[in-house]
XYZ file of C-alpha atoms in Angstrom:
554
model
C 24.605 102.472 -5.421
C 26.762 101.361 -2.994
C 26.889 97.482 -3.130
C 27.819 97.239 0.290
C 24.611 98.258 1.482
C 22.445 96.034 -0.953
C 21.448 92.407 -0.487
C 23.613 90.322 -2.668
C 21.461 88.410 -5.512
C 24.195 85.985 -6.601
C 22.734 86.206 -10.068
C 26.171 87.184 -11.596
C 29.614 85.500 -11.503
C 31.153 88.522 -9.628
C 28.867 88.099 -6.726
C 30.384 84.680 -6.318
C 33.839 85.779 -6.572
C 33.188 88.402 -3.809
C 31.699 85.806 -1.639
C 34.823 83.514 -2.218
C 37.019 86.408 -1.432
C 35.110 87.401 1.764
C 35.546 83.909 3.110
C 38.901 83.383 2.079
C 37.739 80.308 -0.136
C 39.148 81.437 -3.460
C 42.355 79.701 -2.773
C 40.651 76.134 -3.081
C 37.446 76.892 -5.016
C 36.576 78.662 -8.248
C 33.228 80.048 -9.583
C 32.407 78.142 -12.913
C 30.063 79.526 -15.755
C 29.752 76.057 -17.233
C 26.110 76.212 -16.868
C 25.469 79.531 -18.845
C 22.720 78.906 -21.262
C 21.604 76.024 -18.771
C 23.608 73.637 -20.701
C 24.404 71.531 -17.597
C 20.963 71.288 -15.965
C 18.059 73.612 -15.624
C 18.106 72.857 -11.947
C 21.320 74.317 -11.621
C 22.271 78.039 -11.073
C 23.922 79.899 -14.031
C 27.139 80.294 -11.622
C 28.097 78.352 -8.774
C 31.404 77.420 -6.985
C 33.291 74.033 -6.956
C 36.552 72.809 -6.126
C 39.494 73.958 -8.439
C 40.570 70.291 -8.996
C 36.818 69.655 -10.636
C 36.965 69.957 -14.454
C 34.281 71.126 -16.682
C 33.989 67.550 -18.184
C 33.143 65.927 -14.824
C 30.403 68.713 -14.422
C 28.888 67.897 -17.759
C 28.945 64.198 -17.333
C 25.743 63.763 -15.153
C 24.390 66.986 -15.306
C 25.864 68.315 -12.238
C 24.724 65.284 -10.070
C 27.823 63.722 -8.005
C 29.579 67.275 -7.905
C 30.383 68.918 -4.656
C 29.145 72.534 -4.700
C 30.790 74.911 -2.465
C 28.355 76.610 0.277
C 30.809 78.478 2.553
C 34.449 78.539 3.726
C 35.386 78.468 7.570
C 38.194 80.917 8.835
C 40.500 77.841 9.334
C 40.177 76.576 5.552
C 37.574 73.928 6.267
C 34.659 74.154 4.077
C 31.049 73.113 3.896
C 30.111 71.563 0.759
C 26.613 70.113 -0.851
C 26.055 67.404 -3.425
C 22.750 66.018 -5.234
C 23.022 62.202 -5.029
C 22.503 59.677 -8.053
C 19.021 58.030 -8.135
C 19.229 54.819 -5.972
C 17.111 52.822 -8.268
C 19.821 52.246 -11.216
C 20.940 49.226 -13.251
C 24.215 47.665 -12.093
C 26.395 48.883 -15.131
C 25.237 52.725 -14.289
C 25.656 52.026 -10.823
C 29.101 50.832 -11.268
C 30.115 53.601 -13.667
C 28.400 56.239 -10.966
C 30.415 54.911 -8.050
C 33.712 55.036 -10.042
C 32.847 58.655 -10.805
C 32.083 59.366 -7.163
C 35.255 57.661 -5.863
C 37.286 59.493 -8.332
C 35.666 62.922 -7.110
C 36.126 61.915 -3.556
C 39.622 61.182 -4.149
C 40.427 64.440 -6.028
C 38.860 66.616 -3.234
C 40.545 64.562 -0.093
C 44.093 65.429 -1.489
C 46.060 68.567 -0.385
C 45.405 71.398 -0.033
C 42.062 70.079 0.836
C 41.208 68.939 4.430
C 39.930 65.709 5.315
C 36.427 64.945 4.212
C 33.269 63.695 5.983
C 30.281 62.852 4.129
C 26.749 63.149 5.856
C 23.702 61.816 4.003
C 20.762 63.872 5.061
C 17.980 61.756 3.832
C 18.973 59.026 6.393
C 19.949 61.459 9.372
C 17.245 63.718 9.509
C 12.979 63.550 9.120
C 11.971 62.996 5.840
C 10.059 65.655 4.059
C 6.674 63.774 4.333
C 7.485 63.649 8.259
C 8.002 67.081 8.291
C 4.950 68.165 6.462
C 2.670 65.641 8.846
C 4.121 67.322 11.889
C 3.696 70.802 10.923
C 0.248 69.886 9.712
C -0.476 68.832 13.357
C 1.328 71.619 14.738
C -0.839 74.279 12.739
C -3.881 72.846 13.897
C -3.357 73.846 17.286
C -3.550 77.605 16.525
C -6.817 77.311 14.301
C -9.028 78.269 17.360
C -12.386 79.916 16.729
C -13.353 81.264 20.198
C -12.586 81.660 23.691
C -14.357 78.255 24.607
C -12.111 76.181 22.550
C -9.064 78.097 23.583
C -9.311 77.266 27.148
C -10.632 73.674 26.357
C -7.319 73.303 24.357
C -5.244 75.085 27.139
C -5.891 72.565 29.394
C -4.129 69.607 27.461
C -1.788 72.486 25.700
C 1.704 70.812 26.457
C 0.642 67.287 25.599
C -0.972 68.101 22.141
C 2.077 70.178 21.507
C 4.675 67.232 22.006
C 2.475 65.016 20.124
C 2.724 67.106 16.593
C 6.413 66.316 16.871
C 7.141 69.821 15.550
C 9.424 71.041 18.405
C 11.301 67.808 18.090
C 11.902 68.058 14.532
C 13.209 71.395 15.149
C 15.746 70.115 17.908
C 16.976 67.412 15.750
C 17.869 69.733 12.707
C 19.506 72.074 15.234
C 21.378 69.152 16.698
C 22.534 68.310 13.076
C 23.794 71.820 12.515
C 25.575 71.760 15.772
C 27.421 68.354 14.642
C 28.210 69.965 11.150
C 29.806 72.988 12.932
C 31.929 70.879 15.266
C 33.338 69.109 12.180
C 34.306 72.468 10.701
C 35.260 74.251 13.808
C 36.947 71.763 15.971
C 38.073 68.884 13.725
C 38.881 71.398 10.718
C 37.187 68.689 8.648
C 35.281 69.584 5.305
C 31.726 68.632 5.375
C 29.703 67.130 2.268
C 25.903 67.286 2.732
C 24.285 64.769 0.414
C 20.652 64.519 -0.541
C 18.659 63.575 -3.410
C 18.332 67.076 -5.109
C 20.443 69.004 -2.570
C 17.804 71.679 -2.471
C 16.162 71.075 0.622
C 17.445 69.821 3.859
C 20.988 70.945 2.679
C 19.593 74.518 2.230
C 18.238 74.159 5.839
C 21.531 72.958 7.486
C 23.897 75.029 5.634
C 22.089 78.095 6.256
C 22.151 77.276 10.222
C 25.514 76.510 9.953
C 26.363 79.913 8.538
C 24.378 81.694 10.911
C 25.756 80.004 13.816
C 29.357 80.584 12.665
C 29.329 83.541 10.690
C 28.744 86.858 12.168
C 27.811 88.255 8.727
C 24.938 86.191 8.284
C 23.390 87.508 11.495
C 23.155 91.074 10.012
C 20.025 91.949 7.960
C 21.660 92.376 4.670
C 23.952 89.352 5.387
C 20.896 86.897 6.293
C 19.160 88.094 3.077
C 22.281 87.367 1.092
C 22.273 84.021 2.554
C 18.600 83.310 1.790
C 19.626 84.415 -1.958
C 22.704 82.260 -2.213
C 21.284 79.020 -0.569
C 17.678 78.856 -1.337
C 16.537 81.328 -4.202
C 19.660 80.820 -6.303
C 20.514 77.284 -4.870
C 17.278 75.984 -6.352
C 14.794 75.504 -3.664
C 11.460 74.435 -5.153
C 9.523 77.444 -3.542
C 6.665 76.625 -6.037
C 6.216 72.943 -5.129
C 7.137 73.106 -1.629
C 4.714 76.008 -0.857
C 2.013 74.782 -3.188
C 1.355 78.226 -4.428
C -0.613 77.046 -7.826
C -2.406 74.199 -5.461
C -1.798 71.794 -7.923
C -0.608 68.606 -5.703
C -0.233 68.343 -2.132
C 2.407 65.706 -2.389
C 5.413 68.048 -3.163
C 4.536 70.295 -0.142
C 6.465 70.681 2.740
C 7.493 73.601 4.938
C 11.392 73.316 4.478
C 11.753 77.197 4.465
C 9.352 77.913 7.330
C 11.564 75.150 9.085
C 14.817 77.113 8.645
C 12.656 80.232 10.095
C 11.593 78.546 12.884
C 15.430 77.381 13.792
C 16.703 80.705 13.225
C 13.794 81.926 15.657
C 15.047 79.670 18.236
C 18.791 81.484 18.054
C 17.249 84.938 17.813
C 15.217 84.537 21.044
C 18.234 82.632 22.897
C 20.903 85.379 21.591
C 18.986 88.585 20.718
C 22.137 91.060 20.967
C 23.631 88.806 18.369
C 21.074 89.894 15.681
C 20.694 93.068 13.716
C 17.233 91.650 12.806
C 14.233 91.059 15.123
C 11.572 88.304 15.560
C 9.220 90.553 13.653
C 11.407 90.659 10.573
C 11.438 86.817 10.704
C 7.677 86.635 11.193
C 7.196 89.197 8.084
C 9.533 87.116 6.189
C 7.675 83.870 6.798
C 4.411 85.903 5.698
C 6.107 87.195 2.450
C 6.625 83.674 1.539
C 2.900 83.676 0.604
C 2.721 87.376 -1.060
C 2.542 86.347 -4.954
C 3.774 89.904 -6.161
C 7.189 88.929 -5.259
C 9.258 86.503 -7.050
C 11.764 85.718 -4.657
C 9.832 83.038 -3.162
C 7.599 81.847 -6.284
C 9.818 79.872 -8.527
C 11.575 76.390 -8.334
C 14.717 77.537 -10.033
C 16.533 80.244 -11.607
C 16.115 79.023 -14.885
C 12.255 78.784 -14.070
C 12.488 82.387 -13.172
C 14.291 83.634 -16.019
C 12.028 81.879 -18.412
C 9.122 83.293 -16.844
C 10.463 86.903 -17.226
C 11.561 86.867 -20.883
C 8.994 84.366 -21.955
C 6.957 84.846 -25.326
C 3.893 85.506 -23.518
C 5.356 88.840 -22.009
C 7.008 90.169 -25.098
C 3.666 91.357 -26.132
C 3.038 93.694 -23.351
C 3.715 97.348 -24.193
C 6.201 97.318 -21.142
C 8.725 94.902 -19.861
C 7.353 92.784 -17.003
C 9.290 93.325 -13.670
C 9.301 91.122 -10.856
C 9.530 92.698 -7.531
C 12.021 91.398 -4.853
C 11.073 90.781 -1.262
C 13.987 92.314 0.159
C 12.887 95.941 -0.903
C 10.812 96.092 2.340
C 9.406 99.671 1.515
C 6.992 97.959 -0.822
C 5.202 96.429 2.308
C 5.943 98.646 4.988
C 6.706 102.562 5.751
C 9.598 103.937 7.675
C 7.463 103.155 10.899
C 6.808 99.769 10.037
C 10.441 98.923 8.870
C 12.010 100.168 12.210
C 10.586 97.333 13.787
C 12.489 94.812 11.480
C 15.784 96.216 13.116
C 17.014 95.315 16.512
C 17.834 98.421 18.694
C 19.944 96.124 20.857
C 22.044 94.556 18.376
C 25.621 94.450 19.511
C 27.771 95.982 16.315
C 31.070 94.382 15.703
C 33.433 97.097 17.020
C 36.274 97.975 14.343
C 39.822 96.951 15.823
C 42.851 99.353 15.405
C 45.131 98.539 12.576
C 47.892 98.053 15.447
C 45.466 95.299 17.119
C 43.855 93.893 14.018
C 46.513 90.864 13.732
C 46.158 90.104 17.356
C 42.454 90.285 17.433
C 42.073 87.841 14.736
C 44.434 85.440 16.273
C 42.654 85.666 19.476
C 39.053 85.342 17.659
C 40.563 82.022 15.832
C 41.958 80.644 19.226
C 38.163 81.718 20.826
C 36.264 79.625 18.455
C 38.429 76.525 18.149
C 40.000 73.908 20.627
C 43.706 74.114 20.843
C 45.682 72.404 18.166
C 49.119 73.481 19.789
C 50.614 73.335 23.233
C 48.798 75.818 25.109
C 48.171 76.759 28.742
C 45.414 74.474 30.112
C 41.995 76.186 30.560
C 40.564 75.919 34.009
C 37.073 75.344 32.696
C 35.369 72.038 31.768
C 34.958 71.298 28.046
C 38.755 71.894 26.481
C 39.808 68.368 27.148
C 43.606 68.620 25.731
C 44.218 65.213 26.083
C 41.403 63.725 23.982
C 41.970 66.616 21.427
C 45.776 65.607 21.087
C 44.346 61.779 20.538
C 41.847 62.815 17.935
C 44.535 64.879 15.848
C 46.983 61.884 16.221
C 44.223 59.511 15.110
C 43.360 61.789 12.417
C 46.939 62.357 11.168
C 47.777 58.628 11.255
C 45.112 57.796 8.796
C 45.642 58.033 5.019
C 44.623 61.536 3.704
C 42.079 60.200 1.338
C 40.495 57.896 4.023
C 36.758 59.439 5.166
C 36.078 60.082 8.495
C 33.345 57.854 9.869
C 31.103 58.656 12.952
C 32.786 55.312 14.564
C 36.110 56.933 14.214
C 34.956 60.052 16.414
C 35.032 59.725 20.303
C 31.541 58.647 21.538
C 31.241 61.769 23.457
C 32.506 64.300 20.820
C 29.343 66.173 20.379
C 28.400 66.525 23.954
C 32.129 67.583 24.935
C 31.892 70.349 22.201
C 28.211 71.562 23.291
C 29.125 71.627 26.819
C 32.282 73.303 26.434
C 31.066 76.151 24.376
C 28.133 76.607 26.551
C 30.583 76.714 29.945
C 32.066 80.072 28.516
C 30.850 83.703 27.884
C 29.141 84.278 24.714
C 30.980 86.092 21.824
C 27.891 87.674 19.982
C 30.344 87.917 17.001
C 31.897 84.513 17.294
C 30.258 81.064 17.382
C 26.830 80.661 18.458
C 25.331 77.468 19.560
C 21.630 77.032 20.282
C 20.619 75.423 23.490
C 18.690 72.411 22.535
C 18.020 70.556 25.873
C 14.359 70.290 26.995
C 12.292 73.036 27.000
C 14.928 75.425 25.663
C 13.028 74.571 22.144
C 10.028 76.872 22.104
C 6.946 77.843 20.138
C 7.520 81.042 17.919
C 4.731 82.771 19.932
C 4.549 85.873 17.845
C 4.082 84.258 14.329
C 1.735 81.364 15.621
C -0.375 83.170 18.455
C -1.004 86.605 17.008
C -4.362 86.309 15.999
C -5.437 84.897 19.216
C -6.425 87.673 21.386
C -6.708 84.977 24.152
C -2.985 84.496 24.145
C -1.506 88.042 24.254
C 0.201 89.572 27.132
C -1.481 93.111 27.800
C 1.217 95.984 27.801
C 3.836 93.159 27.833
C 6.065 90.888 25.584
C 9.299 91.891 23.919
C 7.129 94.612 22.072
C 7.187 96.525 25.615
C 10.836 96.612 25.683
C 11.046 97.716 22.087
C 8.888 100.634 22.439
C 10.646 101.969 25.519
C 13.984 101.720 23.406
C 12.472 103.339 20.597
C 11.029 106.275 22.441
C 14.672 106.754 23.821
C 15.888 106.655 20.549
C 13.474 109.322 19.373
C 14.393 111.534 22.017
C 18.154 111.246 21.370
C 17.601 111.760 17.761
C 15.400 114.744 18.478
C 18.006 116.242 20.409
C 20.343 115.455 17.952
C 18.399 117.516 15.286
C 18.101 120.454 17.679
C 21.964 120.716 17.811
C 22.501 120.392 14.371
C 19.874 123.057 13.436
C 22.092 125.450 15.415
C 24.830 124.650 12.437
C 22.449 124.187 9.646
C 18.736 125.005 9.241
C 18.593 122.861 6.173
C 18.338 119.387 8.284
C 14.627 118.287 8.505
C 13.142 116.962 11.552
C 11.448 114.262 9.795
C 14.864 112.582 8.809
C 15.496 109.146 10.602
C 12.144 109.436 12.290
C 11.204 106.792 14.736
C 7.844 105.701 15.471
C 6.464 107.047 18.635
C 5.015 104.624 21.200
C 4.040 106.656 24.084
C 1.174 104.483 24.733
C 3.057 101.318 25.053
C 1.087 99.938 27.985
C -1.910 99.789 25.681
C -0.151 97.603 23.317
C 0.187 93.744 23.666
C 2.691 91.182 22.963
C 0.860 90.562 19.613
C 1.921 94.122 18.107
C 2.420 95.180 15.590
C 0.245 92.621 14.235
C -2.692 93.145 16.493
C -3.456 96.154 18.948
C -5.049 95.637 22.394
C -8.791 95.242 21.764
C -10.004 92.820 24.401
C -9.144 90.470 27.184
C -10.437 87.107 27.750
C -10.533 86.081 31.151
C -9.483 82.380 31.977
C -12.525 80.562 33.919
C -11.958 79.967 37.274
C -13.979 76.622 36.981
C -12.394 73.274 35.516
C -13.129 73.389 31.733
C -15.278 70.426 31.687
C -17.808 72.148 34.659
C -17.608 75.388 32.712
C -19.155 73.594 29.617
C -21.873 72.043 31.552
C -22.817 75.365 32.976
C -22.960 77.090 29.309
C -26.675 76.986 29.474
C -27.133 78.255 32.742
C -24.686 80.842 32.967
C -23.769 83.681 30.823
C -19.825 83.094 31.603
C -19.223 82.037 28.134
C -21.765 84.052 26.258
C -20.965 87.493 27.588
C -18.625 89.925 25.728
C -15.082 90.194 26.724
C -14.529 93.410 28.518
C -11.930 96.028 27.386
C -9.582 96.497 29.973
C -8.175 100.001 29.979
C -4.378 99.835 30.734
C -3.208 103.087 30.160
C -2.877 103.802 33.945
C -0.810 100.639 34.529
C 2.935 100.787 33.616
C 5.322 97.661 33.764
């Protein structure tokens, strides 16, 4: 099987070495086998990547804690790293030893050939897991609606209720943090070390978002699935505890992975041509989180998965137990269903000519970065050359091993970077920055409103556009088959079939999760008056009428 057309599982040493080569990170980083047999820690994966200068003894000393683990390398050489922190409550002697150990690690990875290093403790700069769980619980309650009466009563104060949950604000803060990390990597050419107690929750969210924003490969279907495998499944996110699959304890439950998908959805709906997959793909992926036949999102670690795969209780079975992977979408959907997971408007990356390849790469880097050398001044607002030159001088004037603290950066650094990027045309295969101001952060309507008939747009929504495009694709492919049949009768008409959606006006914005069944009429009277009239009028009690939209076209 061609590995290029498969999701990379990152369960072999070769997978990590290939990823290092793809990102050009193999010059400064190495894949290690120190944890084979889980002799370092059961929480760590069998294989992972660390800076070349980090020794095996250092990894073994504190069971992997305090060790910077590589996530991804930027095109300019800067890298994104993560590290599990030491417990805060320690006796003085232990704390001193751990501090000395960390100082040695920081000093080692701050020397050439490594870039300057900036650390970011996510436990202090982002909401806690308890805050995330509380906000999501409140947010989820808004969509647990039993009838039309409740829907329209809630609709009157929808925006105030939505704001009070704080869920969209958490999404905005997480996206803002990802942009800040991107700025360090892209503009300042600075390594970023994300720190968290276990480095398996918010570290996974931020590292994944940064790669989706900076690496166009992560915006393809296979690339995104490989990213989830690398950062979440093999990276050790505790799906079993965070999703509370076994309903043992609510204390560990937190929708961390759903938070990532909500953030990615914001990017998908803001820049649809940049993604090979659709919002429907993200929706069914979020559903698959709770389908227990898949091992992908069921365990807390690779060790737990391996133990349950090869455990003693399974050896008594006549046939070996085989876990299914969620990435095999044919398990859940037929070909027609899988067609809705792929974006027909995806702007595929053109393959440059060999003669232009070097020039194109130079242009790509210049396009993404602020100028570091004397170049022609930009006429557009955002590329402040003088400020950039001063920043470079300040950085180069410092000792290499010194950390860059937030106080050393220009106060408007984030806003300049953000406004500068948004003032220019979007390169769908370059850097993507989400719009995070005000109402730009939206509710993921398809996921949360799909079971509420009152919220659907009859004959509308993104599915109406997708239906027309799929119809055109079917026509083109049908013509192609007819042309090919002139040369060979062996080609079947069923190959590469695409679902026919001729009756798209009868669909709704909730398709393919719900088809058009009924229409709910918003009451003309104020809600309070409407409720008072329940006993006197049949407005509420009457059955919603089915409206035939087959003759209406958008």
